[in-house]
Short mmCIF file of C-alpha atoms and ligand atoms in Angstrom, two decimals:
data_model
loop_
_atom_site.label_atom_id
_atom_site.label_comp_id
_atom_site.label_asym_id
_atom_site.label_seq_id
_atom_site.Cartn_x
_atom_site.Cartn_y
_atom_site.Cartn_z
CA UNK A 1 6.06 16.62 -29.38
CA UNK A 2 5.29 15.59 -33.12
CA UNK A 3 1.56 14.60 -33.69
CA UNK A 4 2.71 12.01 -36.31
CA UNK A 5 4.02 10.05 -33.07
CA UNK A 6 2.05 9.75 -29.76
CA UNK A 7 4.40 10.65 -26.69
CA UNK A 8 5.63 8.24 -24.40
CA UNK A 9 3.38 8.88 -20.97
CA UNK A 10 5.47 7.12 -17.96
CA UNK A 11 3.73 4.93 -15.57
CA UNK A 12 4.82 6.67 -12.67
CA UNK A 13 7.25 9.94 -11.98
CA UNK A 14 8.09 10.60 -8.18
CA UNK A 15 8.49 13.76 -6.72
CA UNK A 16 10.94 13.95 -4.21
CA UNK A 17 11.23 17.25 -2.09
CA UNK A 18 14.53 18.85 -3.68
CA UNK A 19 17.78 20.85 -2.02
CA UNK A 20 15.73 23.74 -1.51
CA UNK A 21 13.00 21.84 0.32
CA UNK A 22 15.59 19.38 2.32
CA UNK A 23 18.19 22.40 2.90
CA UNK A 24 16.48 23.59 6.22
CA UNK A 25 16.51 19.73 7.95
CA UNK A 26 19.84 18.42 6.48
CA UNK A 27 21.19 22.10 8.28
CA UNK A 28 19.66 20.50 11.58
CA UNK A 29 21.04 17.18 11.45
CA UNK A 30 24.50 18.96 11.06
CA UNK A 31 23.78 20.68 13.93
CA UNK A 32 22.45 18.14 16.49
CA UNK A 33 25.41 16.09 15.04
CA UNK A 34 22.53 13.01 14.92
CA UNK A 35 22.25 10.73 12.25
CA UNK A 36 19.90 8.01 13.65
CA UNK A 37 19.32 5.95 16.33
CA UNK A 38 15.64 7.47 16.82
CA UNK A 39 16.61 11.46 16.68
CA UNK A 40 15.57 14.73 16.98
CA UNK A 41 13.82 14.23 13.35
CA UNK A 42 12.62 10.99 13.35
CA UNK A 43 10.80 12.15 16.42
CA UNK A 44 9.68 15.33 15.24
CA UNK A 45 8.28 13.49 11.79
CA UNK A 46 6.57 10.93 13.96
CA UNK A 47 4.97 13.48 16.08
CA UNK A 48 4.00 15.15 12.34
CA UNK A 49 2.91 11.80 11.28
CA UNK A 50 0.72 11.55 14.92
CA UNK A 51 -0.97 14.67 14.12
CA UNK A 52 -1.81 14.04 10.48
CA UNK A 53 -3.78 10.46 11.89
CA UNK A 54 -4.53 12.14 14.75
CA UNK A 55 -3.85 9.68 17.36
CA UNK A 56 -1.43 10.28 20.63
CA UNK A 57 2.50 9.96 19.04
CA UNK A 58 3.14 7.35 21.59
CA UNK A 59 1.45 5.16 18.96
CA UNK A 60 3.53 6.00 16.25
CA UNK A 61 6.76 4.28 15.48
CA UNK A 62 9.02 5.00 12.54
CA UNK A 63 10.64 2.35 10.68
CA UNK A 64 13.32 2.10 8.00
CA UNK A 65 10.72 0.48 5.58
CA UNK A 66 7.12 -0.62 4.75
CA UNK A 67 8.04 -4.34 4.80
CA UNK A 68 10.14 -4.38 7.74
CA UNK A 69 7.25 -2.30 9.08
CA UNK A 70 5.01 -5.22 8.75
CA UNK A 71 7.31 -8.04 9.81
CA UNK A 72 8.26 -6.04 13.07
CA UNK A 73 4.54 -5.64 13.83
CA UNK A 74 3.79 -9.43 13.03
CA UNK A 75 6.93 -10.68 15.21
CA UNK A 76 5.12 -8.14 18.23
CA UNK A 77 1.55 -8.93 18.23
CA UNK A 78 1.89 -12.73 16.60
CA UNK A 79 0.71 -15.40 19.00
CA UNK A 80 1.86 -18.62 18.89
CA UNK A 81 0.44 -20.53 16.12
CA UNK A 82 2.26 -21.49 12.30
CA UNK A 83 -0.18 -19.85 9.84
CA UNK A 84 -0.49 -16.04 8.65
CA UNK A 85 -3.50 -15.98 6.87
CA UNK A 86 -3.11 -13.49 4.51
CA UNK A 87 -4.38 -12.15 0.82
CA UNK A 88 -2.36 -13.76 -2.50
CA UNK A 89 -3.72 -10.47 -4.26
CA UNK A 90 -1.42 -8.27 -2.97
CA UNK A 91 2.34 -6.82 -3.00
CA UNK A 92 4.78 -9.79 -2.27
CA UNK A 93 6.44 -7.90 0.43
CA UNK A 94 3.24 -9.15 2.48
CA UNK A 95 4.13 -12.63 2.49
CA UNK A 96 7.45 -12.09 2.59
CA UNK A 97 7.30 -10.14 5.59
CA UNK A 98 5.16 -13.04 7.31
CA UNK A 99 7.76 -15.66 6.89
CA UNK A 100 10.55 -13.40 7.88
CA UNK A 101 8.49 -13.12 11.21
CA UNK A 102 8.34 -16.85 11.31
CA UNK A 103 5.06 -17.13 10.18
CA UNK A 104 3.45 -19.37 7.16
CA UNK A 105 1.83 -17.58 4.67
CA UNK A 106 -1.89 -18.77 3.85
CA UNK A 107 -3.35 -17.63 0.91
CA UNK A 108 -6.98 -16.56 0.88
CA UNK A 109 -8.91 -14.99 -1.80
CA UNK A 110 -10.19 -11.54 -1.88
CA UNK A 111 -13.52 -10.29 -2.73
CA UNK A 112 -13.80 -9.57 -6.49
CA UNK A 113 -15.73 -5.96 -5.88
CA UNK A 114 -13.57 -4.31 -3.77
CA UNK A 115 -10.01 -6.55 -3.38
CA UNK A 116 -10.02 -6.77 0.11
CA UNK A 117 -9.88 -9.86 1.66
CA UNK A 118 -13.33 -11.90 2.19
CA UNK A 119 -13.86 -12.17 6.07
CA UNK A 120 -15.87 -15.18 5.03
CA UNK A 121 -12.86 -17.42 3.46
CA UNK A 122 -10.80 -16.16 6.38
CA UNK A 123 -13.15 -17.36 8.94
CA UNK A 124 -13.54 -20.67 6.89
CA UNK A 125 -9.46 -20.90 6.73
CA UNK A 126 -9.52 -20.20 10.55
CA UNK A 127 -11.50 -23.37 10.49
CA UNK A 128 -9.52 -25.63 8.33
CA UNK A 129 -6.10 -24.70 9.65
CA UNK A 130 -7.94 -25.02 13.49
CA UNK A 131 -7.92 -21.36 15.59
CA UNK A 132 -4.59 -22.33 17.23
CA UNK A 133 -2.38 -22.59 13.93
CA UNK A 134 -2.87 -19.17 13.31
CA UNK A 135 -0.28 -16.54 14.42
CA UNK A 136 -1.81 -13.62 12.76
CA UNK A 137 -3.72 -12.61 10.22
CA UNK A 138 -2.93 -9.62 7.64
CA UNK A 139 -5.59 -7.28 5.74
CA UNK A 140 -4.14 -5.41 2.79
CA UNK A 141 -5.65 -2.12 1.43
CA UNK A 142 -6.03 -2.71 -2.27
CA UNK A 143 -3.85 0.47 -3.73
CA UNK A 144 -4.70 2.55 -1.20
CA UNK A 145 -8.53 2.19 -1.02
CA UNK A 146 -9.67 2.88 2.56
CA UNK A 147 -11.26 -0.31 4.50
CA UNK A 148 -14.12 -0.39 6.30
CA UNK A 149 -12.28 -2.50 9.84
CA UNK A 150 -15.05 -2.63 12.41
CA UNK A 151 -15.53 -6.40 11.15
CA UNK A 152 -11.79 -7.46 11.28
CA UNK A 153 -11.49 -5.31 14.84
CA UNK A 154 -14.58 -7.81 16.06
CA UNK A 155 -13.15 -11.05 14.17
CA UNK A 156 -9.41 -9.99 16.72
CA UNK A 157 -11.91 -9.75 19.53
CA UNK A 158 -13.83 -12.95 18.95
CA UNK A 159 -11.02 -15.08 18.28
CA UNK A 160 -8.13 -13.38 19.54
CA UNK A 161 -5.54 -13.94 16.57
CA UNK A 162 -3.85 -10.42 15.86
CA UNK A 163 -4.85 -8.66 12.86
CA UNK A 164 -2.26 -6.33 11.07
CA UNK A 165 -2.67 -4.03 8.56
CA UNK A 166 -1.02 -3.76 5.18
CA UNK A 167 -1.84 -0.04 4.66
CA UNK A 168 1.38 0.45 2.99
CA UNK A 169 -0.08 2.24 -0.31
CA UNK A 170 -2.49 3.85 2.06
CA UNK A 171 -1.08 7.66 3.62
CA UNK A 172 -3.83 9.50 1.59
CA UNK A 173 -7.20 7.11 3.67
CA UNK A 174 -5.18 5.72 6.76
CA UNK A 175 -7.08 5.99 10.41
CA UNK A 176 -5.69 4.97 13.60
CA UNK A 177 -7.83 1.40 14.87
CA UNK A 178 -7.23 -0.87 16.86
CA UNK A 179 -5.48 -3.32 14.52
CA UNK A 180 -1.73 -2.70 14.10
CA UNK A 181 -1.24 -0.85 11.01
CA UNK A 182 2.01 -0.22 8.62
CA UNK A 183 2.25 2.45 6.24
CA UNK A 184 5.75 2.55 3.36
CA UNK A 185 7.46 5.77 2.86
CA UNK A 186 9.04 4.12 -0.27
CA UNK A 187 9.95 6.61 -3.37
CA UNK A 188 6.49 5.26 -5.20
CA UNK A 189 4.17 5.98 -2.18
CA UNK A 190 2.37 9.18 -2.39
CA UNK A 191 4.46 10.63 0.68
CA UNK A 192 7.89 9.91 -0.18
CA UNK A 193 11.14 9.39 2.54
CA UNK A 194 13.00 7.63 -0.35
CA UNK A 195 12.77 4.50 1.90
CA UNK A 196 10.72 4.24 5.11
CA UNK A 197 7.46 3.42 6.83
CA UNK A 198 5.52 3.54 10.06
CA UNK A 199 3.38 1.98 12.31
CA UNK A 200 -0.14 2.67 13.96
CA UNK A 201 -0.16 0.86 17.10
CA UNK A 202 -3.19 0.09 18.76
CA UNK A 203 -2.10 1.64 22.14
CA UNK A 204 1.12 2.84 23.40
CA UNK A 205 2.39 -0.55 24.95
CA UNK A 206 2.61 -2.21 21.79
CA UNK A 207 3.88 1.04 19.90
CA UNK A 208 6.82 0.54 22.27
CA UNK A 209 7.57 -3.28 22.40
CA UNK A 210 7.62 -2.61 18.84
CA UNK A 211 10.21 0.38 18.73
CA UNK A 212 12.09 -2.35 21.04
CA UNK A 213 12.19 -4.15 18.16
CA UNK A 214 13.76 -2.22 15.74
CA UNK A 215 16.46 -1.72 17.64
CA UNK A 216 17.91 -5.21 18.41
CA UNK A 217 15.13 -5.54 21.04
CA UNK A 218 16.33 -3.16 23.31
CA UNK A 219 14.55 -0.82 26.05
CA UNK A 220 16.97 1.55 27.45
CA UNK A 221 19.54 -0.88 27.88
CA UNK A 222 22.33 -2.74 25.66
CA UNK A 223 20.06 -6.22 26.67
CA UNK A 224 18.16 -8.04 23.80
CA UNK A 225 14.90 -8.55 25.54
CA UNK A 226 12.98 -9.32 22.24
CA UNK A 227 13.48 -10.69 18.43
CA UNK A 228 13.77 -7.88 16.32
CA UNK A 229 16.58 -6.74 13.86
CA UNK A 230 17.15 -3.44 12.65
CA UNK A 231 14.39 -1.51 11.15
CA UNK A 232 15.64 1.79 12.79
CA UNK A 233 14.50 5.14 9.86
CA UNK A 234 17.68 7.35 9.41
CA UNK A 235 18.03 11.38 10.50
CA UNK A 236 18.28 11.84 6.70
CA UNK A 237 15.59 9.80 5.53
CA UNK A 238 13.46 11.82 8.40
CA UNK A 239 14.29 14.60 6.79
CA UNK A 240 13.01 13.68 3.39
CA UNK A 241 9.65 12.49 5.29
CA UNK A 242 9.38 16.26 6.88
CA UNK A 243 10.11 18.11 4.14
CA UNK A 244 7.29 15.61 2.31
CA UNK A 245 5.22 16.55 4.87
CA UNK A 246 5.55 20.42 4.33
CA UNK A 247 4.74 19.86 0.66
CA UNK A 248 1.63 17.51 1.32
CA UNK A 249 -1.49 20.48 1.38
CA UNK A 250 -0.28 21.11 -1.86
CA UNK A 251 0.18 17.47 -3.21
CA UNK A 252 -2.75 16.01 -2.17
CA UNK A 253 -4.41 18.63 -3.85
CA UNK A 254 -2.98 18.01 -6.82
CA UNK A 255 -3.33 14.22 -6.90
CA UNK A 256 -7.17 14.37 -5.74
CA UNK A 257 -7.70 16.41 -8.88
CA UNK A 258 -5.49 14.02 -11.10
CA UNK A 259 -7.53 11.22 -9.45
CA UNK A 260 -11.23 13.38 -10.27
CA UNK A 261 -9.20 13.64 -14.26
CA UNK A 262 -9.05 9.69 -14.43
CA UNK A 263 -12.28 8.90 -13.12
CA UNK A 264 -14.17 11.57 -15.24
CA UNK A 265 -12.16 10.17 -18.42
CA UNK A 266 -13.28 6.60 -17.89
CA UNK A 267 -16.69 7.80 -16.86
CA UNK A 268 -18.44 7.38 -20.26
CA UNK A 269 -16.56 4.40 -20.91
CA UNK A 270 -18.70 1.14 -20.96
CA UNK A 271 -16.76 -1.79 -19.10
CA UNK A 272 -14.35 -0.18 -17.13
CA UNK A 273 -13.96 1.39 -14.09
CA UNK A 274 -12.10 2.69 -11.32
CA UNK A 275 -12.29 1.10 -7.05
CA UNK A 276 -15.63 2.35 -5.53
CA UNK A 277 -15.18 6.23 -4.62
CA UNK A 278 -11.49 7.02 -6.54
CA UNK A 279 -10.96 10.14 -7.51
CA UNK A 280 -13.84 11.02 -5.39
CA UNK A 281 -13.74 10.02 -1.96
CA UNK A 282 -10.18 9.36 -1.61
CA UNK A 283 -6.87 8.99 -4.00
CA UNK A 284 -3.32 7.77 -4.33
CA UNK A 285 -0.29 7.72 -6.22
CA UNK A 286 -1.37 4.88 -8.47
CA UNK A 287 -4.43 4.65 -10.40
CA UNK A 288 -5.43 0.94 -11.15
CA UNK A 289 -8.54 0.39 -13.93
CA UNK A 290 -10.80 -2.40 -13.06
CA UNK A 291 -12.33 -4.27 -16.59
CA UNK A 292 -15.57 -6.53 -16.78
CA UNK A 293 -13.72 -9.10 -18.52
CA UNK A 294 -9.93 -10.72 -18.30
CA UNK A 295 -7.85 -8.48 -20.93
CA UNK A 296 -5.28 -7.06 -18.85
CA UNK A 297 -2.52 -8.20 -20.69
CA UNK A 298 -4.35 -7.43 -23.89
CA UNK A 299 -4.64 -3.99 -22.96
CA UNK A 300 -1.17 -3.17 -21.47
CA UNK A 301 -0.33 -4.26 -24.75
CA UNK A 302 -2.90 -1.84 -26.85
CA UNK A 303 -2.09 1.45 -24.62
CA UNK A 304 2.07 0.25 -25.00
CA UNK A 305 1.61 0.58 -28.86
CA UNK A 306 0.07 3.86 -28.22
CA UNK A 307 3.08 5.17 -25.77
CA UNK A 308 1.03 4.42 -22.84
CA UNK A 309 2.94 2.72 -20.24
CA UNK A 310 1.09 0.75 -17.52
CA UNK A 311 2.01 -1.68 -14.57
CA UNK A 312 0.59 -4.81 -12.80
CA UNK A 313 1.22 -3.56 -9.77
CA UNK A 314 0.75 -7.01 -8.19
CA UNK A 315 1.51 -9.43 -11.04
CA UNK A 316 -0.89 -12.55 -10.63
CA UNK A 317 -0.69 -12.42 -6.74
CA UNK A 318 1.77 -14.04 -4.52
CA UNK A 319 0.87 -17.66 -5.12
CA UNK A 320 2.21 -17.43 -8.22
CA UNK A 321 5.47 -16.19 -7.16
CA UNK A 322 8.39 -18.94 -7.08
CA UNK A 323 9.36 -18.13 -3.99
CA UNK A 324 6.15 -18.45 -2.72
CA UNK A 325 4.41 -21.34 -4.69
CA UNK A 326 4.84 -23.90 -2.36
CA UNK A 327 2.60 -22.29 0.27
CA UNK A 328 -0.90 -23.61 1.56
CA UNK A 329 -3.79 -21.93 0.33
CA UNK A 330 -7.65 -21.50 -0.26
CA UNK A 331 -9.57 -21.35 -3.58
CA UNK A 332 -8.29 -18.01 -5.22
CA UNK A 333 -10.51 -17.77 -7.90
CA UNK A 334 -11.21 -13.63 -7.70
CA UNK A 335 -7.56 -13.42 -7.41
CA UNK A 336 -7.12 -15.11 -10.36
CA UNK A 337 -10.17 -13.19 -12.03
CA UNK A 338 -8.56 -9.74 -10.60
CA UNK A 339 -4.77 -10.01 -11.83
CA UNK A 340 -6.22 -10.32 -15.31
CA UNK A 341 -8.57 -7.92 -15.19
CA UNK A 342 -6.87 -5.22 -13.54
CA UNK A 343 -4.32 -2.46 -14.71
CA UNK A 344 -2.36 0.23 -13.42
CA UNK A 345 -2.39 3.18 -15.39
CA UNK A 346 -0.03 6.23 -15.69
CA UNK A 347 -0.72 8.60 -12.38
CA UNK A 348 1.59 11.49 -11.32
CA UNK A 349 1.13 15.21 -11.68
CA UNK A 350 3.63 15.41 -14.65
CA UNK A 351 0.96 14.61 -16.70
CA UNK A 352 -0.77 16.87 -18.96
CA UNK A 353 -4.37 17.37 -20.80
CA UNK A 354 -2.88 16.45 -24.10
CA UNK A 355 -1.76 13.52 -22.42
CA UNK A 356 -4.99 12.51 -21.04
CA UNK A 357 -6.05 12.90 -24.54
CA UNK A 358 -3.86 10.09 -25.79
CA UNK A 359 -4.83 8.16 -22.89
CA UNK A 360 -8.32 8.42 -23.43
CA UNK A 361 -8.49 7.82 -27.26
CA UNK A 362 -6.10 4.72 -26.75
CA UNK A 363 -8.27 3.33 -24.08
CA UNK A 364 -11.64 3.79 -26.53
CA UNK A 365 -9.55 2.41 -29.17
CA UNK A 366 -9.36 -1.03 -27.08
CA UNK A 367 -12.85 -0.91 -25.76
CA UNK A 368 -14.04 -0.18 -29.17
CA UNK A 369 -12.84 -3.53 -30.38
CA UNK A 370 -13.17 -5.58 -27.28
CA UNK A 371 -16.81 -4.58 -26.06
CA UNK A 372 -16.80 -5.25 -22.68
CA UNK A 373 -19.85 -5.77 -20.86
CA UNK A 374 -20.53 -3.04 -17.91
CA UNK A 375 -18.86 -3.61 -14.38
CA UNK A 376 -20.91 -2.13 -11.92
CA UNK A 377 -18.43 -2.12 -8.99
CA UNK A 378 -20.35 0.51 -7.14
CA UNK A 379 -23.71 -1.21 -7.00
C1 PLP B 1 4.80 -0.68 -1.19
C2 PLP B 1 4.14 -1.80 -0.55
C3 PLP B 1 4.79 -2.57 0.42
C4 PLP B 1 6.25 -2.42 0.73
O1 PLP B 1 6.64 -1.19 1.26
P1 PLP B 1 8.19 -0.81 1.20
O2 PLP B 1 8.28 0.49 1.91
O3 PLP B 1 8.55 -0.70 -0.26
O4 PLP B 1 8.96 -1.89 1.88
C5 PLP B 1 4.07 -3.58 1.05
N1 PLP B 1 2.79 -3.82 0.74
C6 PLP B 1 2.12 -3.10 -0.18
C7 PLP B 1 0.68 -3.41 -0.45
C8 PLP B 1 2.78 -2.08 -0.88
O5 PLP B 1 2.10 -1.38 -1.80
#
């Protein structure tokens, strides 16, 4: 590295388990002469995946992928009724996976201190769309931050629309409830099957009209008794997710303390800051800075110049998607407010102190110019 140039610090560097790690599965699966259709490893990983939540594993189902994790849960626990109501500040694979369950998405805004979505525009969307239009409605945790569900579990109760979970970022904080809750496997996620995902059912009846349908909508016979598809995870891609699994006491160490690194680097920063309790309370694979005022796009810009690669993990929210700018939606104001204030910055366990350093000193750089008011996001 020459110190006339600054190094180029990637956004984000998986780490898949290699040969060595995968040798002792891929050895089983030539064995058992399985490769899918809900085998020996898929079951053993959910069963690993059941104790890790700790919930019973007859509430865990497997699934090829996060989003057709989420659009088989919405197509089980939907009722009848056109509208999903659903965050705009979030990964488009949630609205995409609403209308591919024959849903409409409805775009609510979040809440600007914590991303989540505001219980209080839902309930007001609930009114304007009337409680029958609406099919389902679907949380998001904001990049990975848990959620605190005891008022979504009573707003299901009270007015009987399903709830479902976008906890796809979320391995590191996820807790079995009793909302239906999906979980990605992707390569980016911070345990990695290359592709694949699971669901958290409430109870065990729903875990398995769910399985059902991932697999054409059959139960134990060759009859279609439900809409489904195929969302089915492959013995290999199991095998990935278990040898993932063996490496996680080690990673998660690793990433809380990359996670602690941020947060104390930011920490004497005035006008920036990370999600209430990152880095502290819980962690994740990506590590997105929250600023007092709109200069996102200024400061992807800045930290470029200075090597630093970032990523709007979320671009400017769904709405503003062209595949999804025709759909109904509330005032989205925060979400507006949060996709230019926000910024995902490098996070994986490649990087080092003298990276930090550049980091750091790039970061001050901006804020030295800019000034930016504090943030408070804790208070
Ligand atoms: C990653 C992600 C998804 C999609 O998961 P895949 O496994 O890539 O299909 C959906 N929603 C959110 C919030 C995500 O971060």
């Amino acid at each position: 590295m020459s110190s006339s140039s600054p190094s180029e610090i990637y956004v984000m560097r998986p780490q898949l388990p290699d040969h060595a790690a995968l040798k002792k599965y891929i050895s089983q699966i030539d064995a058992n002469g399985i490769y899918t259709n809900i085998g020996p490893l898929v079951l053993k990983l959910e069963e690993r995946l059941a104790q890790h939540v700790s919930v019973d594993a007859d509430r865990i189902v497997s699934m090829s992928n996060g989003t057709a994790a989420l659009q088989i849960s919405m197509l089980s626990v939907k009722k009848t009724g056109r509208y999903c109501i659903l965050p705009s500040w979030t990964f488009v694979a949630t609205a995409h996976a609403a209308k591919s369950a024959g849903l409409e998405p409805y775009f609510v805004d979040v809440e600007f201190s914590n991303q989540q979505l505001s219980l209080q525009h839902v309930e007001e969307a609930i009114k304007t769309l009337g409680v029958d239009n609406v099919g389902a409605i679907c949380l998001v945790t904001p990049f990975g931050a848990p959620i605190d569900l005891k008022p979504w579990e009573d707003l299901q109760d009270r007015t009987s629309i399903p709830v479902v979970l976008d906890a796809a970022a979320a391995f590191a904080t996820v807790k079995p409830s009793k909302i239906t809750t999906c979980v990605s496997l992707h390569t980016t996620k911070i345990l990695p099957a290359g592709e694949g995902g699971f669901v958290i059912a409430p109870d065990a009846n729903i875990a398995k009209d769910i399985r059902a349908r991932t697999n054409f909508g059959f139960d134990g016979t060759r009859e279609a008794k439900q809409i489904g598809g195929n969302a089915k995870m492959s013995e290999y891609h199991a095998a990935i997710g278990l040898a993932s699994l063996d490496a996680w006491p080690v990673k998660r160490r690793r990433f809380h303390e990359l996670c602690s690194q941020w947060k104390d680097a930011v920490s004497d920063l005035s006008g920036v800051e990370f999600e209430a309790g990152f880095g502290d309370k819980w962690f994740n694979s990506v590590a997105v800075l929250r600023m007092s005022l709109p200069l996102g796009a200024q400061c992807k810009e800045h930290l470029l110049a200075q090597g630093v690669y970032t990523r709007r993990w979320w671009s400017r929210g769904c709405l503003q998607m062209p595949a999804f700018s025709y759909c109904e939606h509330g005032d989205l104001a925060n979400t507006d407010r949060l996709a230019a204030s926000t910024l995902g910055l490098p996070c994986h366990t490649d990087l080092t102190q003298s990276d930090f350093e550049q980091m750091r000193n790039a970061l001050e750089a901006f804020l030295c110019v800019h000034k930016l008011p504090p943030l408070n996001l804790a208070a």
